[in-house]
Coordinates of N, CA, C and O and ligand atoms in Angstrom, one line a residue:
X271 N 0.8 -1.2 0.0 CA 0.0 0.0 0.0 C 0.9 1.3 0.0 O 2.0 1.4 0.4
X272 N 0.0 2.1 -0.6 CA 1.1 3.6 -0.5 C 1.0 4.2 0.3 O 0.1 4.1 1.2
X273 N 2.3 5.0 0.2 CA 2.6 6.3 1.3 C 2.0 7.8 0.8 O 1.8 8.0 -0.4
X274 N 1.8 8.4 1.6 CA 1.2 9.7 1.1 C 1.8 11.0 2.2 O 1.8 11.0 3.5
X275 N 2.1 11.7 1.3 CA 2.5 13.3 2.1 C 1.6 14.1 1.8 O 1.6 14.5 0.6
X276 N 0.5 14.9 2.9 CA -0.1 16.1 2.6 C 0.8 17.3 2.8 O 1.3 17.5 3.9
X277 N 0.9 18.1 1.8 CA 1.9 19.6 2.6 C 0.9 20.8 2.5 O 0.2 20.7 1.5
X278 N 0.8 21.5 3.0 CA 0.5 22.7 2.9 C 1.4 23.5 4.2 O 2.5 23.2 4.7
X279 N 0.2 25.0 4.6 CA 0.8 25.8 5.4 C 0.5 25.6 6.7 O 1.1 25.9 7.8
X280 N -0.7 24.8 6.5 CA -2.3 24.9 7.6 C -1.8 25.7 8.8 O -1.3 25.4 9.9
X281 N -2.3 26.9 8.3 CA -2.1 28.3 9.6 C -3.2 28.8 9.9 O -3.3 29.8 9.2
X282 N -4.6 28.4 10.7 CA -4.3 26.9 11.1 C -5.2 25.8 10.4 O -5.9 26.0 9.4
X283 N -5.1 24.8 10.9 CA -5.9 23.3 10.3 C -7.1 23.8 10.1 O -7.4 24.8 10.8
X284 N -8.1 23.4 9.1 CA -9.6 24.0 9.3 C -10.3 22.7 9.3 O -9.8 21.7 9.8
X285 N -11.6 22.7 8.7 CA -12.5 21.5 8.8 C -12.2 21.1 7.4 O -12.2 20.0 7.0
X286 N -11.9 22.2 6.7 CA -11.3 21.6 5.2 C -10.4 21.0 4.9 O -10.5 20.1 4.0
X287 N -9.5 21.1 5.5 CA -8.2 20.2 5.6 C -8.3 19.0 6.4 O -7.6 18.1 6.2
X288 N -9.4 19.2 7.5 CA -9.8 17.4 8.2 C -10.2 17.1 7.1 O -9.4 16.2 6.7
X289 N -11.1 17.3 6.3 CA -12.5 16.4 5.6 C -11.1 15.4 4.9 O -11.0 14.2 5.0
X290 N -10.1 16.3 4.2 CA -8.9 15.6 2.6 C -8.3 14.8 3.7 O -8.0 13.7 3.4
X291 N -8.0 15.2 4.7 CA -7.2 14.1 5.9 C -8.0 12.4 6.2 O -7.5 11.3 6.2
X292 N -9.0 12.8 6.3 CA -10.0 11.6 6.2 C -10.0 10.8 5.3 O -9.8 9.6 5.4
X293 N -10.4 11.5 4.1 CA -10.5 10.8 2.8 C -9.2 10.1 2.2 O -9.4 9.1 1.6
X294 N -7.6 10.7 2.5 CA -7.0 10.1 2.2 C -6.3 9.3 3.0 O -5.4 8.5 2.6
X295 N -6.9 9.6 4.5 CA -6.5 8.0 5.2 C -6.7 7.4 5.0 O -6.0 6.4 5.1
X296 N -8.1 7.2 4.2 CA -8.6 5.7 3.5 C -7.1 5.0 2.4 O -6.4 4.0 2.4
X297 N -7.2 5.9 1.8 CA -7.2 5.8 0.5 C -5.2 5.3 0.6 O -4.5 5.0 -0.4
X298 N -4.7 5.5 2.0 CA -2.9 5.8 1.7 C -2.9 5.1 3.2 O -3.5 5.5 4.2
X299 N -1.9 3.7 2.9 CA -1.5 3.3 4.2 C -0.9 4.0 5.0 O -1.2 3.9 6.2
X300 N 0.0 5.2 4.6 CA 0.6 5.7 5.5 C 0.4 7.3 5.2 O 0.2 7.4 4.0
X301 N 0.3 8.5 5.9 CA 0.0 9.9 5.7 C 0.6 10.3 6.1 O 0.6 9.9 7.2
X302 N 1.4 11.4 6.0 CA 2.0 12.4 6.3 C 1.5 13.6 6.7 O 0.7 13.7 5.7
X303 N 1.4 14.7 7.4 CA 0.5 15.7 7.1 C 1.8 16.5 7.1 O 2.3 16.3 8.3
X304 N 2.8 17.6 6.1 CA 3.9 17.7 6.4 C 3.9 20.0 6.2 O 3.7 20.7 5.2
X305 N 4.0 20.2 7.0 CA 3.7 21.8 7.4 C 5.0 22.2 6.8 O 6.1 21.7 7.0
X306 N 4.4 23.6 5.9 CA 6.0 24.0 5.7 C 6.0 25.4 6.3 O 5.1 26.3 6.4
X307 N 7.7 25.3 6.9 CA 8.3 26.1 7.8 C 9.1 26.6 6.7 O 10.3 26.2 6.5
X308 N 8.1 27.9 5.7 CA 9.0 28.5 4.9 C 8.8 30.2 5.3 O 7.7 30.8 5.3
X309 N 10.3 30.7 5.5 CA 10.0 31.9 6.5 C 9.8 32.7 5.3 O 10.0 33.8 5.7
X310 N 9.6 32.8 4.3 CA 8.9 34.0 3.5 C 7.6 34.3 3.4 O 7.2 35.4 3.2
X311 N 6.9 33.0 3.7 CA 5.2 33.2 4.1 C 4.6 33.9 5.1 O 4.8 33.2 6.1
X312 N 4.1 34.9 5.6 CA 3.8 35.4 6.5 C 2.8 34.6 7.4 O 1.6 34.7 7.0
X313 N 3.0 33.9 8.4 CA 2.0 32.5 8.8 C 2.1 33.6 10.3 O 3.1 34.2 10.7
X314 N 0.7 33.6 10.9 CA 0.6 33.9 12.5 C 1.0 33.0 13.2 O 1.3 33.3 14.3
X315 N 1.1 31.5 12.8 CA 1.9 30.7 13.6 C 3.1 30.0 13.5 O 3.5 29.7 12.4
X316 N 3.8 29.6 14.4 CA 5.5 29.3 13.9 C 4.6 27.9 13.5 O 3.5 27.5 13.6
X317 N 6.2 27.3 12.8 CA 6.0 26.0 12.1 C 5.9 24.9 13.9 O 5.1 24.1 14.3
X318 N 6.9 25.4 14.5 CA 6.7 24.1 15.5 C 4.6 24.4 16.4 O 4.2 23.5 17.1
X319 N 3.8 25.5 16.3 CA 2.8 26.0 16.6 C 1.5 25.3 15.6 O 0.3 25.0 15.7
X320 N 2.5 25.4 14.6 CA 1.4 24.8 13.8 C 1.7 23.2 13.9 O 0.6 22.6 13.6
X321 N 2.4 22.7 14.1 CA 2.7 20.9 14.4 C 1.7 20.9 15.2 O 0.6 20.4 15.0
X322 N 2.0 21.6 16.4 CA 1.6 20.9 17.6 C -0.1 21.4 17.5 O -0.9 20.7 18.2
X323 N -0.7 22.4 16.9 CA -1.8 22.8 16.7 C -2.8 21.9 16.1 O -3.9 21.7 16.5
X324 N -2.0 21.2 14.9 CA -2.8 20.4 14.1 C -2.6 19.2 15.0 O -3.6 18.6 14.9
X325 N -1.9 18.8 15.5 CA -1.6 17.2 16.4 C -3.0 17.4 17.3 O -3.7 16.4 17.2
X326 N -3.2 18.1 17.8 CA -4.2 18.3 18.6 C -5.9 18.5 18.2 O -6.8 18.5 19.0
X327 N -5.8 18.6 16.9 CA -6.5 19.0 16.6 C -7.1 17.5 15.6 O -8.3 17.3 15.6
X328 N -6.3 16.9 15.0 CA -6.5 15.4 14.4 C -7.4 14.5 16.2 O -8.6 14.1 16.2
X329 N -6.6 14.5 17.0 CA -6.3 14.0 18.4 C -8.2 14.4 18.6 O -9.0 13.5 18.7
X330 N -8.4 15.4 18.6 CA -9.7 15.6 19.0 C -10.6 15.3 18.0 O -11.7 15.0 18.5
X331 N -10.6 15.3 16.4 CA -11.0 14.6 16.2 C -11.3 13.2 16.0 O -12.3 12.9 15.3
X332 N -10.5 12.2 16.7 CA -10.2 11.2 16.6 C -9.7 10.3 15.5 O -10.0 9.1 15.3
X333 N -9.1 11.1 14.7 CA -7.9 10.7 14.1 C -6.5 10.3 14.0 O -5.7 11.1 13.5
X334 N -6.1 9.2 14.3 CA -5.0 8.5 14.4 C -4.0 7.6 13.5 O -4.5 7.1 12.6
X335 N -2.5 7.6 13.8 CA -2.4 6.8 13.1 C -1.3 7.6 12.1 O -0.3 7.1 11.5
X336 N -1.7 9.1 11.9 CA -0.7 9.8 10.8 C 0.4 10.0 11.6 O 0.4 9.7 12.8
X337 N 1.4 10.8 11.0 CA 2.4 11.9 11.4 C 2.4 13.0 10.7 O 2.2 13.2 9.5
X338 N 2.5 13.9 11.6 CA 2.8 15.6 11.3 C 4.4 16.0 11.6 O 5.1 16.0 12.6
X339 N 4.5 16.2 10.3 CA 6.0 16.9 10.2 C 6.0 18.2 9.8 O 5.0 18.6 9.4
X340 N 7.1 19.3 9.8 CA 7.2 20.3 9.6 C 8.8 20.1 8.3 O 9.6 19.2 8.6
X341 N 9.0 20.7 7.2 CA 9.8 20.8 6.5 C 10.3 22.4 6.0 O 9.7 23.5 6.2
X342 N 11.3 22.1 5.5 CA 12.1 23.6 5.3 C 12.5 23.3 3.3 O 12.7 22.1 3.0
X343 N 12.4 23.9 2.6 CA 13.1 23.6 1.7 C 12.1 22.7 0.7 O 11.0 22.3 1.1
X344 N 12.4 22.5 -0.6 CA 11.4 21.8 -1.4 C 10.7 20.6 -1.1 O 11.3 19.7 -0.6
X345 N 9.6 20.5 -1.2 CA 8.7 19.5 -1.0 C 9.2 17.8 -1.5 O 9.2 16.8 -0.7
X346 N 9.5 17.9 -3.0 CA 9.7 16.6 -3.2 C 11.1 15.9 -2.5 O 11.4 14.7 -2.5
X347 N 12.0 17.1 -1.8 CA 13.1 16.5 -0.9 C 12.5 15.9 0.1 O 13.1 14.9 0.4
X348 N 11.2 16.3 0.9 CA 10.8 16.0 2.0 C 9.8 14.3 1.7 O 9.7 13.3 2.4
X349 N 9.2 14.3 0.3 CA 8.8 13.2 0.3 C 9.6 12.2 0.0 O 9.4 11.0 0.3
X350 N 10.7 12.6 -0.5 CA 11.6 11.5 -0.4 C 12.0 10.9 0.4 O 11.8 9.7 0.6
X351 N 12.9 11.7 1.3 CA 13.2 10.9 2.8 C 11.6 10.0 3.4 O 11.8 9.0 4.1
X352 N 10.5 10.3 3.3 CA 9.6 9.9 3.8 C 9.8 8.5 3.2 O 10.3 7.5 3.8
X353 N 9.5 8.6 2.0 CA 9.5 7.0 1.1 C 8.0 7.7 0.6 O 7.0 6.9 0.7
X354 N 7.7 8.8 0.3 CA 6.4 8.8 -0.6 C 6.3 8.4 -1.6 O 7.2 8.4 -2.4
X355 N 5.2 8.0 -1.8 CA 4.7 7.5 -3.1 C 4.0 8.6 -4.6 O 4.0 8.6 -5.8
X356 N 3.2 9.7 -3.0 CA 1.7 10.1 -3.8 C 2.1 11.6 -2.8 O 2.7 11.6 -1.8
X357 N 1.7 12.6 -3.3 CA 1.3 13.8 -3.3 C -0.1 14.4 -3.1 O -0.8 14.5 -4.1
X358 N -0.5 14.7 -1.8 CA -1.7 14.6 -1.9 C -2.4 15.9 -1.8 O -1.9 16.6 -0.8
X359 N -3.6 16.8 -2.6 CA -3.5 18.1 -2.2 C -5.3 18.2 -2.2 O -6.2 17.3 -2.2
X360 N -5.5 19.3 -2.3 CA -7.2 19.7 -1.7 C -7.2 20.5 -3.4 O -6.2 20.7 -4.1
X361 N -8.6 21.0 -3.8 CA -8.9 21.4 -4.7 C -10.5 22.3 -4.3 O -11.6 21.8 -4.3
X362 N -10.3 23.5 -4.0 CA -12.0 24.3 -4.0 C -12.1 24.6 -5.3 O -12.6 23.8 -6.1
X363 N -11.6 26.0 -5.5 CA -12.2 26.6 -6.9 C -11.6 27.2 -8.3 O -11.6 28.3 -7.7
X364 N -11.4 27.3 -9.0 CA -10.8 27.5 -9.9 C -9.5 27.9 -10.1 O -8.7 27.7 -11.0
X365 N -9.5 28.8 -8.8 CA -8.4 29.5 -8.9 C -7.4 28.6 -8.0 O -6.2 29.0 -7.7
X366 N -7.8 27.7 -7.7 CA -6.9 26.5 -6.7 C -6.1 25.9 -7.8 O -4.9 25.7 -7.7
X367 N -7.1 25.6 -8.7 CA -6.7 24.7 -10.2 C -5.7 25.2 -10.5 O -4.6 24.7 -10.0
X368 N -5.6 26.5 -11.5 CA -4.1 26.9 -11.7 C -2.7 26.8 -11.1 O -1.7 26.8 -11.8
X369 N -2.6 26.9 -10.0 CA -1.7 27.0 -8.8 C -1.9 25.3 -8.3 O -0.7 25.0 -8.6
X370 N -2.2 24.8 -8.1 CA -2.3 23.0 -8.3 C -1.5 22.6 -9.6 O -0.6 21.7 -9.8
X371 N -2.2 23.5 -10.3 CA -1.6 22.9 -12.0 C 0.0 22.4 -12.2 O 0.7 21.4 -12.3
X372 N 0.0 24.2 -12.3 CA 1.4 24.2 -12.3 C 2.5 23.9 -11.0 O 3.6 23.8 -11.3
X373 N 2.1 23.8 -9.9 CA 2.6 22.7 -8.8 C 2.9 21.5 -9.5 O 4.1 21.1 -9.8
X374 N 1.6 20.9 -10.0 CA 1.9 19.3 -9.9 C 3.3 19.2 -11.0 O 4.3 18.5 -10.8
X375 N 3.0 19.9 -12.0 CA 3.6 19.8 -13.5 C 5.4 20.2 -13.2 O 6.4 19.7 -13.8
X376 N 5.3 21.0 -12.3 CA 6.8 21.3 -11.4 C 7.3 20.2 -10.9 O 8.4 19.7 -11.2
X377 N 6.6 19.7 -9.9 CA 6.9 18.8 -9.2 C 7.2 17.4 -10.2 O 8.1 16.6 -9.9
X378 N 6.6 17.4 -11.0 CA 6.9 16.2 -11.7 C 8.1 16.1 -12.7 O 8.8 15.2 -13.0
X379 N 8.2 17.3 -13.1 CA 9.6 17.8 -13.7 C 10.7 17.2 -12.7 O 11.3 16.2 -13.0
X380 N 10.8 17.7 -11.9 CA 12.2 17.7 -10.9 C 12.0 15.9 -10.1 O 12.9 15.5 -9.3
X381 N 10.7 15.1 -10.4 CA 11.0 13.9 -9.7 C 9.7 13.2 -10.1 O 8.5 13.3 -9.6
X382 N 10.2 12.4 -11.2 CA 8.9 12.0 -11.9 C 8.1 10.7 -11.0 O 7.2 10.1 -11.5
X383 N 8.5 10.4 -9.9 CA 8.6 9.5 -9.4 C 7.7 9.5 -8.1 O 7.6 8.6 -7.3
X384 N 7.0 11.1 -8.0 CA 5.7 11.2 -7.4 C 4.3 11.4 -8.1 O 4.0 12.2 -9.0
X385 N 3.4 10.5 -7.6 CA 2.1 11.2 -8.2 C 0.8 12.2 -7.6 O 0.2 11.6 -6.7
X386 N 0.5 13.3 -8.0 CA 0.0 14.3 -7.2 C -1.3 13.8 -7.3 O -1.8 13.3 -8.3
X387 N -2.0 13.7 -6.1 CA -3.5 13.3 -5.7 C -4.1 14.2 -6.0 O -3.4 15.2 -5.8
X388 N -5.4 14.7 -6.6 CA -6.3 15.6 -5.9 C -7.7 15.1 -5.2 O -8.4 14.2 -5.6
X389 N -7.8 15.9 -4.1 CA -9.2 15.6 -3.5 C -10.3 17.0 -3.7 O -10.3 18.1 -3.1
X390 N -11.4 16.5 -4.6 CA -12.3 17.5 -4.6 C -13.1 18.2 -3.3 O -14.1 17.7 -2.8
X391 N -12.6 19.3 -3.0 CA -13.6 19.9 -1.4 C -14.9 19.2 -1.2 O -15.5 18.7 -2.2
X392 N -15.4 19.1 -0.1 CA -17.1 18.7 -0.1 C -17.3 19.7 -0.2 O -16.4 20.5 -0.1
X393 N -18.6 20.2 -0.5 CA -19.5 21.5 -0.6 C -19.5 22.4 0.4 O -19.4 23.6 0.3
X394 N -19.6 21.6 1.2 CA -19.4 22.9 2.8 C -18.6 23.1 2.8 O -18.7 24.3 3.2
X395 N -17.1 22.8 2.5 CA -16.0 23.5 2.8 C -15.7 24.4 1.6 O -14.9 25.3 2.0
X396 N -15.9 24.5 0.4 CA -15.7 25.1 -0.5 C -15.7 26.1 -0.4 O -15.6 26.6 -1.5
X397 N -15.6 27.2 0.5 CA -15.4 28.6 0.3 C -14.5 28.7 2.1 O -14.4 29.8 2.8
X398 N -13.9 27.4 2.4 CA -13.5 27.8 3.3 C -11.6 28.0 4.1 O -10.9 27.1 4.5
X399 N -11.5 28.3 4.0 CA -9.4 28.7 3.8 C -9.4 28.7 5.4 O -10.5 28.5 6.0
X400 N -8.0 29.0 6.2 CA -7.4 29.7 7.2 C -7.5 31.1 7.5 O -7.9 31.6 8.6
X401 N -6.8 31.7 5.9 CA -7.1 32.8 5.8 C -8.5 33.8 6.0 O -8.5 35.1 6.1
X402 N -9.9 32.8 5.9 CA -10.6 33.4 6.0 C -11.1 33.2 7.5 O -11.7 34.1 8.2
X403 N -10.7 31.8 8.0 CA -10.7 31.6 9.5 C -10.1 32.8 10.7 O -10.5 33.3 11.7
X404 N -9.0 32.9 10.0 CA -8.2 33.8 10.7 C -9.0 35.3 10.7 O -9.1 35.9 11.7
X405 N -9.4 35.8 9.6 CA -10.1 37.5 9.5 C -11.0 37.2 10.1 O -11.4 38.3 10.5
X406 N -12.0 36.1 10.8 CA -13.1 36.5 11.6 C -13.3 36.4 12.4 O -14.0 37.0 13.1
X407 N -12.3 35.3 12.7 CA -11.5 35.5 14.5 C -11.1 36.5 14.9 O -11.4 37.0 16.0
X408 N -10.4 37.1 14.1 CA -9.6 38.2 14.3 C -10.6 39.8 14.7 O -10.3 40.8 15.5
X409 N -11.7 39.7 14.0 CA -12.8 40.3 14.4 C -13.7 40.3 15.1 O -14.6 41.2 15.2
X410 N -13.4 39.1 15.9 CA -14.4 38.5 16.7 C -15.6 37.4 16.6 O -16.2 36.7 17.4
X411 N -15.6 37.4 15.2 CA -16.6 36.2 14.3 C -16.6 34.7 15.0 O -15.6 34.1 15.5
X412 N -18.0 34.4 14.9 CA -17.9 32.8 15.5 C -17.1 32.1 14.3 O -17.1 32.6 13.1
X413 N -16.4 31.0 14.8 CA -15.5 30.2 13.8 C -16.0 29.1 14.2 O -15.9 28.6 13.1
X414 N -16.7 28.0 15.2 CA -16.9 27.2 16.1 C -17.1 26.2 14.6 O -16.7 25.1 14.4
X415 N -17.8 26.8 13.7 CA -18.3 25.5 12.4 C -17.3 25.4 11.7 O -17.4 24.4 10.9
X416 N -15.9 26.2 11.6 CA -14.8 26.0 10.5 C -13.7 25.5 11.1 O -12.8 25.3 10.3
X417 N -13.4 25.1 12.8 CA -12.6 24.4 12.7 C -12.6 23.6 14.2 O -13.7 23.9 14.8
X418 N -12.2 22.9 14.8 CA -12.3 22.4 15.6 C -12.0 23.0 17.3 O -11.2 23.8 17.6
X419 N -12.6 22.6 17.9 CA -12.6 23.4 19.3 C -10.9 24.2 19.6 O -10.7 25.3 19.9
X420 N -10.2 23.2 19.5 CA -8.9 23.4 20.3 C -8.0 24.3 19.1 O -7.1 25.0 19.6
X421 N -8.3 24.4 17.8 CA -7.6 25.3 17.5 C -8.3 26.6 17.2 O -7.8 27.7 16.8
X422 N -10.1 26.4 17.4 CA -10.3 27.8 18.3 C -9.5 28.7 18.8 O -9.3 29.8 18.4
X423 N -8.9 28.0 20.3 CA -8.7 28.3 21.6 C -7.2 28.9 20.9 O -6.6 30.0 21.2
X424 N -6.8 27.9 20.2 CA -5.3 28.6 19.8 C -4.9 29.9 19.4 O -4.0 30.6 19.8
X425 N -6.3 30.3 17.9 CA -6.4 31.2 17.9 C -6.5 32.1 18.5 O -5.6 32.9 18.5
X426 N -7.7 32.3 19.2 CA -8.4 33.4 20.4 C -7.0 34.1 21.1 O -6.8 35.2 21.3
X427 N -5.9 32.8 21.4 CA -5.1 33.3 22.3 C -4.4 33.8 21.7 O -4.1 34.8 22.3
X428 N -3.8 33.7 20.8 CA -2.5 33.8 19.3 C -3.2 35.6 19.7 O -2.5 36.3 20.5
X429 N -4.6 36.1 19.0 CA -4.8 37.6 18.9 C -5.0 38.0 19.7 O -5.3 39.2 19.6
X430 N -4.7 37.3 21.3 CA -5.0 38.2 22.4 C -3.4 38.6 22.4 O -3.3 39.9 22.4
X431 N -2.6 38.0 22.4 CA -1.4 38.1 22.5 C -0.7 38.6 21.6 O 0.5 38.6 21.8
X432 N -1.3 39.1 20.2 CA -0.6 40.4 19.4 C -1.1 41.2 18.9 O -2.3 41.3 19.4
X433 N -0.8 42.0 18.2 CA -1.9 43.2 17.9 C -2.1 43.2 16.0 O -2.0 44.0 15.1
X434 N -2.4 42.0 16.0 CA -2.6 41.9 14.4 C -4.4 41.5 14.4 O -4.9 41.4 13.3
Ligands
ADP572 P1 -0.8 26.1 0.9 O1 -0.3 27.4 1.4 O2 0.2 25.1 0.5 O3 -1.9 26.2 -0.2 P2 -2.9 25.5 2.7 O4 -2.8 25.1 4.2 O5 -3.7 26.7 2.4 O6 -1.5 25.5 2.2 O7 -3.6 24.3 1.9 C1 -3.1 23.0 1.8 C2 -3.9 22.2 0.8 O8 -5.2 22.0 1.3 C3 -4.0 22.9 -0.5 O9 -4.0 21.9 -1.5 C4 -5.4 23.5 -0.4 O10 -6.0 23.6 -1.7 C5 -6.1 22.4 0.4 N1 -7.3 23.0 1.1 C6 -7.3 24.1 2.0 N2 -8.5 24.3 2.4 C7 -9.3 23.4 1.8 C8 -10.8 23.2 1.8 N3 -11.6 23.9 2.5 N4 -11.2 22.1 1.0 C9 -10.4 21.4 0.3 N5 -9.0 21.6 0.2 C10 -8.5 22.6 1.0

C-alpha cells in the first residue's frame, strides 16, 4: 500500500483540511501531514505552533495513526526521505486549479517518481481557507463551524497576545 505526504501551510488546520485528511486516510496506508516552515510566508503561527496545533487537533478529532512533520526547503526533498509515493493536495475553486496545476507539473519535472493526488472539497468546505478563519476571528466572528474546538482556543489566544 502507498505512502502519502499532505503539505500545505495549515495556519491553522480547518475543517477543510480534516475532511482531505480523512478521505485520504482511506485511500494511503501511511500519511504524512507535512507543514511547511517557509519563512517567506507570513503565517501567524511558527512551524513548530502549527505541528503541535494540528496534532491536537486530528487528536480531538479522533484521528490516528498519521504523522505531522514540519519541512524547510522543497517539498519533493521531504517526500523523499519519507519514502512517498503520492502527493496529496485539496482542490476548491478554480483558482486553486491553476496554482495545483502548475505545482503538480513542477513537481513532476524535478521527480517524476511522485504522483499528485487531488481531492475535490465537499461543498461545505468550498469557500473555506485559514485565511478566512483567521479574518473572523480576528474580528471577533464565531469560527466554532470552521474548525475544531482546540484550535479555536489557539487562535483566540495567538490575537490576544498580538496586535494583528
Ligand atoms: P498552501 O499554502 O500550501 O496552499 P494550505 O494550508 O492553504 O497550504 O492548503 C493546503 C492544501 O489544502 C491545498 O492543496 C489546499 O487547496 C487544500 N485546502 C485548503 N482548504 C481546503 C478546503 N476547505 N477544502 C479542500 N481543500 C482545501
Amino acid at each position: 500500500m502507498a505512502t502519502a505526504i499532505y503539505p500545505g501551510s495549515f495556519d491553522p488546520i480547518t475543517n477543510g483540511h480534516i475532511d482531505i485528511v480523512r478521505r485520504a486516510h482511506k485511500l494511503f496506508s501511511k500519511l504524512y501531514i507535512a507543514i511547511v516552515a517557509n519563512p517567506n510566508k507570513n503565517s501567524l503561527f511558527t512551524a513548530d505552533e502549527r505541528v503541535e496545533i494540528t496534532m491536537a487537533a486530528l487528536a480531538e478529532e479522533g484521528i490516528h495513526g498519521l504523522e505531522v512533520i514540519s519541512y524547510h526547503g522543497l517539498l519533493i526533498d521531504c517526500a523523499k526521505l519519507h519514502g512517498a509515493d503520492a502527493i496529496v493536495r485539496g482542490l476548491r475553486a478554480n483558482s486553486d486549479f491553476e496554482y495545483e496545476f502548475q505545482m503538480a507539473l513542477t513537481n513532476r519535472d524535478l521527480a517524476s517518481e511522485f504522483e499528485s493526488v487531488f481531492f475535490m472539497t465537499a461543498k461545505r468546505y468550498s469557500f473555506l481557507s485559514s485565511s478566512v478563519v483567521k479574518e473572523v476571528c480576528m474580528y471577533g466572528g464565531d469560527i466554532s463551524n470552521f474548525v475544531p474546538r482546540s484550535v479555536e482556543e489557539a487562535l483566540k489566544s495567538k490575537f490576544l497576545h498580538t496586535n494583528r
